[in-house]
Coordinates of C-alpha atoms in Angstrom, one line a residue:
M1 CA 87.6 109.7 56.0
K2 CA 90.4 106.9 55.0
N3 CA 92.8 109.6 54.2
N4 CA 92.8 111.0 57.7
S5 CA 92.7 107.4 59.2
H6 CA 95.8 107.0 56.6
F7 CA 97.7 110.2 58.3
K8 CA 96.8 109.3 61.7
K9 CA 98.2 105.4 61.0
C10 CA 101.5 107.4 59.3
I11 CA 101.9 109.9 62.3
S12 CA 102.0 106.7 64.6
I13 CA 104.7 104.5 63.0
T14 CA 106.9 107.7 62.6
C15 CA 106.4 108.8 66.3
Q16 CA 107.3 105.2 67.1
F17 CA 110.1 105.1 64.8
L18 CA 111.6 108.4 66.2
V19 CA 111.3 106.8 70.0
L20 CA 113.1 104.0 68.8
L21 CA 115.7 106.0 67.3
S22 CA 116.4 108.3 70.3
L23 CA 116.6 105.2 72.3
S24 CA 119.2 103.4 69.8
F25 CA 121.2 106.7 69.9
S26 CA 121.2 106.8 73.7
S27 CA 122.4 103.2 73.8
F28 CA 125.0 103.6 71.5
S29 CA 126.4 106.7 72.9
Q30 CA 126.6 104.8 76.0
S31 CA 128.5 101.9 74.7
D32 CA 130.5 104.5 72.5
Y33 CA 131.4 106.5 75.9
P34 CA 134.1 108.1 75.8
N35 CA 134.6 109.3 72.6
R36 CA 136.3 112.8 73.3
A37 CA 137.9 114.1 76.2
I38 CA 136.5 114.2 79.8
K39 CA 136.6 117.1 82.0
V40 CA 136.9 117.0 86.0
V41 CA 136.6 120.0 87.7
V42 CA 138.4 120.7 91.2
P43 CA 137.4 122.8 93.7
F44 CA 140.5 123.4 95.3
A45 CA 144.0 125.3 94.1
P46 CA 146.3 123.6 92.2
G47 CA 148.5 121.3 94.4
S48 CA 146.0 120.2 96.8
V49 CA 146.4 116.1 98.2
P50 CA 143.0 115.5 96.4
E51 CA 144.1 116.6 93.1
S52 CA 147.1 114.2 93.4
V53 CA 145.3 111.1 94.1
L54 CA 143.1 111.9 91.1
R55 CA 145.6 112.5 88.9
I56 CA 146.9 108.6 89.8
F57 CA 143.5 107.4 88.7
T58 CA 142.9 110.2 85.7
Q59 CA 146.5 108.9 84.4
E60 CA 145.6 105.6 83.9
M61 CA 142.1 106.1 83.1
T62 CA 143.2 108.0 80.2
A63 CA 145.0 104.8 78.9
R64 CA 142.1 102.4 79.1
F65 CA 139.7 104.9 77.6
G66 CA 142.0 105.9 74.9
H67 CA 140.6 109.6 75.9
P68 CA 142.3 112.2 78.3
I69 CA 141.0 113.2 81.1
V70 CA 141.7 116.8 81.8
I71 CA 142.0 118.8 84.8
E72 CA 140.4 121.8 85.4
H73 CA 140.2 123.9 88.9
K74 CA 137.4 126.4 90.1
P75 CA 138.0 126.9 93.7
G76 CA 136.3 129.3 95.9
A77 CA 133.0 130.0 97.6
S78 CA 133.6 126.9 99.7
T79 CA 133.7 124.5 96.8
N80 CA 130.0 126.4 95.1
I81 CA 131.9 127.5 92.0
A82 CA 132.8 124.2 91.0
A83 CA 129.7 121.8 92.1
A84 CA 126.9 125.5 90.3
Y85 CA 129.3 124.7 87.0
V86 CA 129.4 121.0 86.8
A87 CA 125.5 120.6 88.4
N88 CA 124.6 122.7 85.5
A89 CA 126.7 121.0 82.7
P90 CA 125.3 118.8 80.4
A91 CA 124.4 115.2 82.3
D92 CA 126.5 113.2 79.4
G93 CA 129.6 112.1 81.4
Y94 CA 132.1 114.5 80.3
T95 CA 131.6 116.9 83.0
L96 CA 132.7 115.3 86.5
L97 CA 132.8 117.0 89.9
L98 CA 136.0 116.0 92.1
T99 CA 134.0 114.4 94.9
N100 CA 134.8 116.4 98.6
L101 CA 133.2 117.0 102.0
A102 CA 132.0 120.2 100.9
S103 CA 130.3 119.9 97.8
N104 CA 128.8 116.8 98.4
I105 CA 127.9 116.5 101.8
L106 CA 128.3 120.1 104.0
N107 CA 127.0 122.7 101.9
K108 CA 123.4 121.6 101.4
S109 CA 123.0 122.1 105.4
T110 CA 125.5 125.5 105.5
Y111 CA 124.0 127.3 102.9
K112 CA 120.3 128.1 102.5
K113 CA 120.6 129.2 99.0
L114 CA 122.6 127.3 96.4
A115 CA 123.3 127.5 92.6
Y116 CA 122.5 124.4 92.8
E117 CA 119.6 121.4 94.1
P118 CA 121.3 119.4 96.9
D119 CA 120.5 116.4 94.5
A120 CA 122.0 117.8 91.6
F121 CA 124.7 114.9 91.2
M122 CA 124.8 111.1 91.1
Q123 CA 128.0 109.7 93.0
I124 CA 130.2 107.6 90.8
G125 CA 132.8 106.5 93.4
L126 CA 135.2 107.1 96.0
M127 CA 138.9 106.7 95.3
A128 CA 140.3 107.7 98.9
V129 CA 139.9 109.0 102.3
T130 CA 142.2 111.9 104.1
G131 CA 142.9 112.9 107.7
F132 CA 142.3 116.1 109.0
Y133 CA 144.9 117.9 110.8
V134 CA 145.6 120.0 113.8
V135 CA 148.6 121.9 112.7
V136 CA 150.6 124.9 113.8
R137 CA 154.2 126.5 112.4
A138 CA 157.5 124.5 112.8
D139 CA 158.4 127.2 115.4
S140 CA 155.4 127.5 117.2
P141 CA 155.5 127.0 121.3
Y142 CA 152.9 124.4 121.3
Q143 CA 154.1 121.0 121.3
S144 CA 150.8 119.7 122.1
M145 CA 147.3 120.0 121.2
N146 CA 147.1 120.7 124.7
D147 CA 148.8 123.6 125.0
L148 CA 147.3 124.7 122.3
I149 CA 143.6 124.6 123.5
Q150 CA 145.0 126.0 127.0
A151 CA 146.7 129.1 125.3
A152 CA 143.7 129.5 123.0
Q153 CA 141.7 129.4 126.2
N154 CA 143.7 132.0 127.9
S155 CA 144.2 134.3 125.7
P156 CA 142.9 137.8 125.7
V157 CA 143.0 137.8 121.8
S158 CA 141.1 135.4 120.0
F159 CA 143.7 133.5 117.9
K160 CA 143.1 132.8 114.5
Y161 CA 142.6 130.2 112.2
G162 CA 142.4 129.6 108.7
S163 CA 140.0 127.6 106.3
L164 CA 139.7 127.0 102.7
G165 CA 136.4 129.3 102.5
S166 CA 133.4 130.1 105.1
G167 CA 131.0 126.7 105.8
G168 CA 133.5 124.4 104.3
A169 CA 135.1 121.0 105.8
S170 CA 137.6 122.8 107.6
H171 CA 135.5 125.8 109.0
L172 CA 133.1 123.4 110.5
V173 CA 135.7 121.1 112.2
T174 CA 137.5 123.8 113.9
E175 CA 134.2 125.3 115.4
L176 CA 133.3 122.0 116.3
F177 CA 136.8 121.5 117.9
R178 CA 136.2 125.4 119.8
S179 CA 132.6 124.1 121.0
K180 CA 134.3 120.8 122.3
T181 CA 137.0 122.3 124.0
G182 CA 135.6 125.2 125.6
I183 CA 137.5 128.0 123.7
K184 CA 135.3 130.9 123.9
E185 CA 136.0 132.2 120.6
L186 CA 138.3 132.1 117.5
L187 CA 138.7 134.5 114.6
H188 CA 137.7 133.0 111.6
V189 CA 139.9 133.8 108.2
P190 CA 138.4 132.2 105.1
Y191 CA 141.1 131.8 102.0
K192 CA 140.2 130.8 98.5
S193 CA 143.8 129.3 99.1
G194 CA 147.0 130.1 100.4
A195 CA 145.9 129.6 104.1
A196 CA 149.2 127.3 105.1
L197 CA 151.3 129.6 103.6
D198 CA 150.3 132.4 106.1
L199 CA 149.9 130.0 109.0
I200 CA 153.6 129.3 107.8
A201 CA 154.4 132.9 108.1
G202 CA 152.7 133.4 111.4
R203 CA 150.1 135.2 110.2
L204 CA 147.7 132.6 111.5
D205 CA 148.2 130.9 114.9
F206 CA 146.5 127.2 114.0
M207 CA 144.6 125.2 111.0
I208 CA 142.6 121.6 110.9
D209 CA 142.5 120.7 107.3
A210 CA 143.1 117.8 105.3
S211 CA 145.2 119.6 102.4
V212 CA 148.5 120.5 104.7
I213 CA 149.8 117.1 105.2
N214 CA 152.8 118.0 102.4
Q215 CA 154.0 121.4 104.4
V216 CA 153.8 118.7 107.5
K217 CA 155.8 116.2 105.7
S218 CA 158.2 118.9 104.4
G219 CA 158.5 120.6 108.1
Q220 CA 157.3 123.4 107.6
L221 CA 154.3 123.0 109.5
K222 CA 153.9 121.1 113.0
A223 CA 150.9 118.4 113.3
L224 CA 149.4 118.3 116.8
A225 CA 147.0 115.3 116.4
V226 CA 144.9 114.0 113.8
A227 CA 140.6 114.2 114.0
S228 CA 139.9 110.6 114.3
S229 CA 138.8 108.3 116.2
K230 CA 141.9 105.7 115.0
R231 CA 145.3 106.6 114.6
W232 CA 146.4 107.4 110.8
P233 CA 148.2 104.1 109.9
T234 CA 151.0 106.2 107.6
L235 CA 151.4 108.7 111.1
P236 CA 151.3 106.0 113.9
D237 CA 152.9 108.2 116.2
L238 CA 150.6 110.8 115.9
P239 CA 148.0 111.0 118.5
T240 CA 144.4 110.9 118.0
T241 CA 141.4 113.8 118.7
T242 CA 140.0 111.0 120.8
E243 CA 142.7 109.3 122.6
L244 CA 143.4 113.0 123.7
G245 CA 139.8 113.5 124.9
Y246 CA 137.6 114.8 122.2
P247 CA 136.0 111.7 120.6
D248 CA 133.3 114.1 118.9
V249 CA 135.9 116.1 117.2
T250 CA 136.7 113.8 114.2
M251 CA 136.3 114.4 110.4
S252 CA 137.6 112.6 107.2
A253 CA 138.1 114.1 103.8
I254 CA 136.6 112.3 101.0
I255 CA 138.2 111.8 97.4
G256 CA 135.7 110.7 94.2
L257 CA 133.8 111.6 91.5
S258 CA 130.5 112.7 90.7
A259 CA 128.3 113.5 87.7
P260 CA 125.0 115.5 86.8
A261 CA 122.2 113.5 88.1
K262 CA 120.4 113.0 85.1
T263 CA 123.6 111.3 83.4
P264 CA 122.9 107.9 82.0
A265 CA 123.5 105.0 84.0
G266 CA 125.6 103.3 81.7
I267 CA 128.2 105.6 81.6
L268 CA 128.2 106.0 85.3
D269 CA 128.5 102.3 85.6
K270 CA 131.4 102.2 83.3
L271 CA 133.5 105.1 85.2
N272 CA 132.5 103.3 88.7
Q273 CA 134.3 99.8 87.3
T274 CA 137.1 101.4 85.8
M275 CA 138.0 103.4 89.2
I276 CA 137.4 100.2 90.9
D277 CA 139.9 98.7 88.5
V278 CA 142.6 101.2 88.7
G279 CA 142.4 101.4 92.2
K280 CA 143.3 98.2 92.7
N281 CA 146.5 98.5 90.9
P282 CA 149.4 98.1 93.6
E283 CA 151.3 100.8 92.3
N284 CA 148.4 103.1 92.7
I285 CA 147.7 101.8 96.1
K286 CA 151.4 102.3 97.2
R287 CA 151.6 105.7 95.7
I288 CA 148.2 106.7 97.7
L289 CA 149.3 106.1 100.7
A290 CA 152.6 107.9 100.3
M291 CA 150.7 110.8 100.3
H292 CA 149.1 109.5 103.6
A293 CA 145.4 109.0 102.1
M294 CA 144.0 105.6 102.6
P295 CA 142.6 103.8 99.4
V296 CA 139.0 103.7 99.5
S297 CA 136.8 100.9 96.6
M298 CA 132.8 101.6 96.4
T299 CA 130.3 100.5 94.1
R300 CA 128.2 103.3 93.0
A301 CA 125.1 102.5 95.0
E302 CA 127.8 102.1 98.4
T303 CA 129.1 105.3 97.1
Q304 CA 125.8 106.6 97.0
D305 CA 124.7 105.6 100.3
Y306 CA 127.7 106.8 102.4
I307 CA 127.3 110.1 101.3
K308 CA 123.1 110.0 102.4
Q309 CA 124.9 109.0 105.8
Q310 CA 127.5 111.3 105.9
S311 CA 125.2 114.3 104.8
E312 CA 122.4 112.9 107.5
K313 CA 125.1 112.8 110.3
W314 CA 126.6 116.4 109.7
K315 CA 123.1 118.1 109.3
P316 CA 122.5 118.4 113.5
V317 CA 126.2 119.1 114.1
I318 CA 126.0 122.1 111.3
Q319 CA 122.6 123.1 113.3
S320 CA 123.8 123.0 117.0
L321 CA 126.9 125.0 115.5
Q322 CA 124.3 127.5 114.2
I323 CA 126.5 127.6 111.1
S324 CA 124.6 129.8 108.3
F325 CA 124.9 131.2 105.2
E326 CA 122.4 132.9 102.4
D327 CA 124.8 132.1 99.5

């Protein structure tokens, strides 16, 4: 009987020791973070403005951490490929997602079935926001957004527009544009990448997207408006959709970092504080503004609340437009 009691006591002590050891190891892992390379998965093709903003941050964060932050591209399926990859990765802070409208806000409402849970991510923080621009090719006959609307309304053939995938941000804002401007029908052409190139080549009639600013700056595309309630500070002469009479046709793209939902809070806090510190660098602010993006700095809680508010805002809009996909 004594032996049995002694055995149970040993088992209890051993279990307590293992729990303490596990907690100590977890605490050490967080305080030691990062001790190897971090990977950020980008759901867009190489060369996008979000990626360029991300590289400003990863360059300085690499120097601060003493370990590289590498970027891996997984475009396609309206960012669902990249999102599923990160959502199913180990929650250890070494695989992160470039936060974006589709993965973090829209897809949970546009897709009936996802390869990941809608609450699969914890928000780390935001870096910047960018505008969505109504654009046509440089030699287009349309000199204003009203020219484009009238032509699309009167055309016997549906105008074609491109987007970075069905159900994505550019698809949604363009269908919202169609609905609010009274255009009966538009032909949607979803792309994995290269939509802007087809617009430049004349195979599309227009686009509304956040990734086209480089082509606007180079003169290959012409911006007719920014889908915003206020003029974009770096493009003060470009009218907004609101002042042109369409206040509901507004959208901003977000750029930030997300992690798998069960990532330890200590790791998320360290990443967030580093992002905030990097975002305060005047040289970094200047570089971000040069890309026509607006620097943004938020705590983890503020970022989480912002994502929640935007999700609640867009859900009824998506339902009213009847945009829905199986997978």
